[in-house]
PDB file of C-alpha atoms in Angstrom:
ATOM      1  CA  MET A 677      -1.947   6.763 -20.226  1.00  0.00           C
ATOM      2  CA  PRO A 678      -0.740   3.185 -19.724  1.00  0.00           C
ATOM      3  CA  VAL A 679       2.613   2.345 -21.221  1.00  0.00           C
ATOM      4  CA  GLY A 680       2.604  -0.189 -24.092  1.00  0.00           C
ATOM      5  CA  LEU A 681       3.596  -3.584 -22.751  1.00  0.00           C
ATOM      6  CA  ASP A 682       4.367  -6.552 -24.956  1.00  0.00           C
ATOM      7  CA  ARG A 683       4.091 -10.200 -23.967  1.00  0.00           C
ATOM      8  CA  THR A 684       7.681 -10.324 -22.679  1.00  0.00           C
ATOM      9  CA  ASP A 685       7.230  -7.204 -20.528  1.00  0.00           C
ATOM     10  CA  LYS A 686       4.086  -8.743 -19.030  1.00  0.00           C
ATOM     11  CA  ALA A 687       5.901 -12.008 -18.357  1.00  0.00           C
ATOM     12  CA  LEU A 688       8.698 -10.078 -16.624  1.00  0.00           C
ATOM     13  CA  LEU A 689       6.218  -8.136 -14.508  1.00  0.00           C
ATOM     14  CA  ASN A 690       4.286 -11.268 -13.544  1.00  0.00           C
ATOM     15  CA  ALA A 691       7.488 -13.038 -12.553  1.00  0.00           C
ATOM     16  CA  LEU A 692       8.698 -10.066 -10.496  1.00  0.00           C
ATOM     17  CA  GLN A 693       5.342  -9.661  -8.760  1.00  0.00           C
ATOM     18  CA  GLY A 694       5.629 -13.303  -7.745  1.00  0.00           C
ATOM     19  CA  ASN A 695       9.247 -13.008  -6.572  1.00  0.00           C
ATOM     20  CA  ALA A 696      11.135  -9.727  -6.807  1.00  0.00           C
ATOM     21  CA  ARG A 697      14.320 -11.452  -5.609  1.00  0.00           C
ATOM     22  CA  LEU A 698      14.832 -13.379  -8.836  1.00  0.00           C
ATOM     23  CA  THR A 699      18.262 -12.808 -10.292  1.00  0.00           C
ATOM     24  CA  VAL A 700      18.490 -11.400 -13.810  1.00  0.00           C
ATOM     25  CA  ALA A 701      19.634 -14.857 -14.967  1.00  0.00           C
ATOM     26  CA  GLU A 702      16.614 -16.566 -13.353  1.00  0.00           C
ATOM     27  CA  LEU A 703      14.278 -13.920 -14.717  1.00  0.00           C
ATOM     28  CA  ALA A 704      15.776 -14.167 -18.206  1.00  0.00           C
ATOM     29  CA  ASP A 705      15.351 -17.946 -18.124  1.00  0.00           C
ATOM     30  CA  ARG A 706      11.673 -17.623 -17.152  1.00  0.00           C
ATOM     31  CA  VAL A 707      10.882 -15.306 -20.057  1.00  0.00           C
ATOM     32  CA  SER A 708      13.181 -16.926 -22.635  1.00  0.00           C
ATOM     33  CA  LEU A 709      15.673 -14.068 -22.991  1.00  0.00           C
ATOM     34  CA  THR A 710      19.388 -13.759 -22.476  1.00  0.00           C
ATOM     35  CA  THR A 711      20.496 -11.727 -19.471  1.00  0.00           C
ATOM     36  CA  SER A 712      21.467  -8.462 -21.230  1.00  0.00           C
ATOM     37  CA  PRO A 713      18.126  -7.876 -23.010  1.00  0.00           C
ATOM     38  CA  CYS A 714      16.307  -8.992 -19.866  1.00  0.00           C
ATOM     39  CA  TRP A 715      18.212  -6.477 -17.740  1.00  0.00           C
ATOM     40  CA  ARG A 716      17.547  -3.707 -20.291  1.00  0.00           C
ATOM     41  CA  ARG A 717      13.816  -4.455 -20.333  1.00  0.00           C
ATOM     42  CA  VAL A 718      13.596  -4.425 -16.525  1.00  0.00           C
ATOM     43  CA  LYS A 719      15.587  -1.171 -16.455  1.00  0.00           C
ATOM     44  CA  ASN A 720      13.179   0.355 -19.023  1.00  0.00           C
ATOM     45  CA  LEU A 721      10.201  -0.751 -16.895  1.00  0.00           C
ATOM     46  CA  GLU A 722      11.817   0.903 -13.869  1.00  0.00           C
ATOM     47  CA  ASP A 723      12.728   4.087 -15.755  1.00  0.00           C
ATOM     48  CA  SER A 724       9.195   4.421 -17.174  1.00  0.00           C
ATOM     49  CA  GLY A 725       7.687   4.086 -13.683  1.00  0.00           C
ATOM     50  CA  VAL A 726       5.881   0.797 -14.337  1.00  0.00           C
ATOM     51  CA  ILE A 727       8.115  -0.743 -11.656  1.00  0.00           C
ATOM     52  CA  SER A 728       8.190   1.832  -8.885  1.00  0.00           C
ATOM     53  CA  GLY A 729      10.265  -0.132  -6.366  1.00  0.00           C
ATOM     54  CA  TYR A 730      10.933  -3.419  -4.618  1.00  0.00           C
ATOM     55  CA  GLN A 731       9.827  -4.288  -1.113  1.00  0.00           C
ATOM     56  CA  ALA A 732       9.935  -7.211   1.306  1.00  0.00           C
ATOM     57  CA  ILE A 733       6.490  -8.455   2.367  1.00  0.00           C
ATOM     58  CA  LEU A 734       6.385  -8.674   6.153  1.00  0.00           C
ATOM     59  CA  SER A 735       3.972 -10.713   8.250  1.00  0.00           C
ATOM     60  CA  PRO A 736       2.082  -8.458  10.695  1.00  0.00           C
ATOM     61  CA  LYS A 737       1.201 -11.516  12.810  1.00  0.00           C
ATOM     62  CA  ALA A 738       4.849 -12.643  13.058  1.00  0.00           C
ATOM     63  CA  LEU A 739       5.770  -9.127  14.192  1.00  0.00           C
ATOM     64  CA  GLY A 740       3.152  -9.137  16.955  1.00  0.00           C
ATOM     65  CA  TYR A 741       0.317  -7.268  15.236  1.00  0.00           C
ATOM     66  CA  GLY A 742      -2.823  -9.304  15.886  1.00  0.00           C
ATOM     67  CA  VAL A 743      -5.305  -6.654  14.747  1.00  0.00           C
ATOM     68  CA  THR A 744      -5.812  -5.011  11.382  1.00  0.00           C
ATOM     69  CA  ALA A 745      -8.365  -2.213  11.318  1.00  0.00           C
ATOM     70  CA  PHE A 746      -9.815  -0.204   8.475  1.00  0.00           C
ATOM     71  CA  VAL A 747     -10.494   3.282   9.758  1.00  0.00           C
ATOM     72  CA  SER A 748     -12.694   5.770   7.927  1.00  0.00           C
ATOM     73  CA  ILE A 749     -12.115   9.401   8.839  1.00  0.00           C
ATOM     74  CA  MET A 750     -14.439  12.327   8.145  1.00  0.00           C
ATOM     75  CA  MET A 751     -12.887  15.775   8.238  1.00  0.00           C
ATOM     76  CA  ASP A 752     -14.764  18.781   9.579  1.00  0.00           C
ATOM     77  CA  THR A 753     -13.273  21.047   6.936  1.00  0.00           C
ATOM     78  CA  HIS A 754     -12.114  20.414   3.389  1.00  0.00           C
ATOM     79  CA  SER A 755      -9.636  23.119   2.483  1.00  0.00           C
ATOM     80  CA  LYS A 756      -6.699  22.053   0.362  1.00  0.00           C
ATOM     81  CA  GLU A 757      -4.163  23.268   2.935  1.00  0.00           C
ATOM     82  CA  ILE A 758      -5.749  21.339   5.799  1.00  0.00           C
ATOM     83  CA  ALA A 759      -6.059  18.179   3.700  1.00  0.00           C
ATOM     84  CA  ARG A 760      -2.381  18.350   2.720  1.00  0.00           C
ATOM     85  CA  ALA A 761      -1.291  18.998   6.307  1.00  0.00           C
ATOM     86  CA  PHE A 762      -3.456  16.085   7.490  1.00  0.00           C
ATOM     87  CA  GLU A 763      -2.000  13.759   4.844  1.00  0.00           C
ATOM     88  CA  GLN A 764       1.535  14.815   5.811  1.00  0.00           C
ATOM     89  CA  ARG A 765       0.775  14.081   9.464  1.00  0.00           C
ATOM     90  CA  LEU A 766      -0.503  10.589   8.602  1.00  0.00           C
ATOM     91  CA  LEU A 767       2.812   9.768   6.916  1.00  0.00           C
ATOM     92  CA  ASP A 768       4.550  10.066  10.288  1.00  0.00           C
ATOM     93  CA  ILE A 769       2.365   7.452  12.022  1.00  0.00           C
ATOM     94  CA  PRO A 770       3.941   4.005  11.568  1.00  0.00           C
ATOM     95  CA  GLU A 771       0.819   2.031  12.576  1.00  0.00           C
ATOM     96  CA  ILE A 772      -0.914   3.360   9.462  1.00  0.00           C
ATOM     97  CA  VAL A 773       0.237   0.954   6.759  1.00  0.00           C
ATOM     98  CA  ALA A 774      -1.992   2.295   3.964  1.00  0.00           C
ATOM     99  CA  CYS A 775      -4.002   5.460   3.441  1.00  0.00           C
ATOM    100  CA  HIS A 776      -6.379   6.525   0.701  1.00  0.00           C
ATOM    101  CA  ASN A 777      -8.229   9.795   0.154  1.00  0.00           C
ATOM    102  CA  VAL A 778     -11.641   8.460  -0.885  1.00  0.00           C
ATOM    103  CA  SER A 779     -15.020   9.576  -2.191  1.00  0.00           C
ATOM    104  CA  GLY A 780     -18.251   9.103  -0.295  1.00  0.00           C
ATOM    105  CA  ARG A 781     -19.228   9.917   3.265  1.00  0.00           C
ATOM    106  CA  TYR A 782     -15.701   9.700   4.634  1.00  0.00           C
ATOM    107  CA  ASP A 783     -12.620  11.506   3.406  1.00  0.00           C
ATOM    108  CA  PHE A 784      -9.842   9.040   4.245  1.00  0.00           C
ATOM    109  CA  LEU A 785      -9.605   5.276   4.582  1.00  0.00           C
ATOM    110  CA  LEU A 786      -6.689   4.023   6.660  1.00  0.00           C
ATOM    111  CA  GLU A 787      -5.361   0.522   7.175  1.00  0.00           C
ATOM    112  CA  VAL A 788      -3.948   0.308  10.686  1.00  0.00           C
ATOM    113  CA  VAL A 789      -2.127  -2.471  12.534  1.00  0.00           C
ATOM    114  CA  ALA A 790      -2.128  -2.900  16.302  1.00  0.00           C
ATOM    115  CA  LYS A 791      -0.941  -5.468  18.812  1.00  0.00           C
ATOM    116  CA  ASP A 792      -4.476  -6.168  20.062  1.00  0.00           C
ATOM    117  CA  LEU A 793      -7.880  -4.510  20.453  1.00  0.00           C
ATOM    118  CA  GLU A 794      -6.847  -2.704  23.609  1.00  0.00           C
ATOM    119  CA  SER A 795      -3.800  -1.154  21.954  1.00  0.00           C
ATOM    120  CA  PHE A 796      -5.916  -0.217  18.924  1.00  0.00           C
ATOM    121  CA  GLY A 797      -8.356   1.551  21.256  1.00  0.00           C
ATOM    122  CA  GLU A 798      -5.469   3.476  22.803  1.00  0.00           C
ATOM    123  CA  PHE A 799      -4.162   4.363  19.339  1.00  0.00           C
ATOM    124  CA  ALA A 800      -7.590   5.573  18.213  1.00  0.00           C
ATOM    125  CA  ARG A 801      -8.054   7.725  21.344  1.00  0.00           C
ATOM    126  CA  GLU A 802      -4.516   9.061  21.717  1.00  0.00           C
ATOM    127  CA  VAL A 803      -3.472   9.434  18.076  1.00  0.00           C
ATOM    128  CA  LEU A 804      -6.352   9.446  15.607  1.00  0.00           C
ATOM    129  CA  GLN A 805      -8.844  11.445  17.667  1.00  0.00           C
ATOM    130  CA  THR A 806      -6.226  14.075  18.448  1.00  0.00           C
ATOM    131  CA  LEU A 807      -5.463  14.802  14.794  1.00  0.00           C
ATOM    132  CA  PRO A 808      -6.658  18.270  13.780  1.00  0.00           C
ATOM    133  CA  CYS A 809      -9.963  18.658  11.928  1.00  0.00           C
ATOM    134  CA  VAL A 810     -11.140  15.075  12.527  1.00  0.00           C
ATOM    135  CA  LYS A 811     -14.925  15.133  12.828  1.00  0.00           C
ATOM    136  CA  GLU A 812     -15.761  11.419  12.852  1.00  0.00           C
ATOM    137  CA  ILE A 813     -13.936   8.087  12.999  1.00  0.00           C
ATOM    138  CA  TYR A 814     -15.445   4.733  12.048  1.00  0.00           C
ATOM    139  CA  SER A 815     -13.467   1.496  12.469  1.00  0.00           C
ATOM    140  CA  SER A 816     -13.948  -1.996  11.046  1.00  0.00           C
ATOM    141  CA  PHE A 817     -11.758  -4.946  11.921  1.00  0.00           C
ATOM    142  CA  SER A 818     -10.390  -7.654   9.667  1.00  0.00           C
ATOM    143  CA  TYR A 819     -11.181 -11.234  10.673  1.00  0.00           C
ATOM    144  CA  LYS A 820      -8.590 -12.540   8.232  1.00  0.00           C
ATOM    145  CA  SER A 821      -6.783 -11.502   5.097  1.00  0.00           C
ATOM    146  CA  VAL A 822      -8.300 -13.360   2.166  1.00  0.00           C
ATOM    147  CA  ARG A 823      -5.904 -11.889  -0.396  1.00  0.00           C
ATOM    148  CA  PRO A 824      -2.794 -10.754   1.448  1.00  0.00           C
ATOM    149  CA  LEU A 825      -0.556 -10.047  -1.542  1.00  0.00           C
ATOM    150  CA  ARG A 826      -1.150  -7.007  -3.669  1.00  0.00           C
ATOM    151  CA  VAL A 827      -0.791  -8.131  -7.285  1.00  0.00           C
ATOM    152  CA  ILE A 828      -1.666  -5.586  -9.958  1.00  0.00           C
ATOM    153  CA  PRO A 829      -3.444  -7.100 -12.988  1.00  0.00           C
ATOM    154  CA  LEU A 830      -1.687  -6.382 -16.254  1.00  0.00           C
ATOM    155  CA  PRO A 831      -3.696  -4.791 -19.074  1.00  0.00           C
ATOM    156  CA  GLY A 832      -5.033  -7.076 -21.798  1.00  0.00           C
TER     157      GLY A 832
END
């Protein structure tokens, strides 16, 4: 169940999604609060799990990753133990930057970065295809990121 957010909470969340490095004083100024109540509200949002962390947004291109692939994986078996072991294994692969267990024909959708197409091919052959219980792999490649920042819409 979503937590009840008032207008000030939403303003805080919008400001932090835009720039999580704002100081409490800057944040308080943006939402018309003094620093102590602002800090308490942010702390409450963190404690309730609405804010689950803070992270720097890195540029894959600037770090030498010229390819982003979306990889759909079909498993050949669907036991709970195998799925959990598979998920745990994916967490140890740094090239996988996002992973979702999905409905439909495929079981998992991965977002993968690679230096170039050749290195992605190597990754697919030497890493993904060697994972246990993988029946089928289907890859699509991103031409460009149209919406690179993940901003969560706030409820009405």
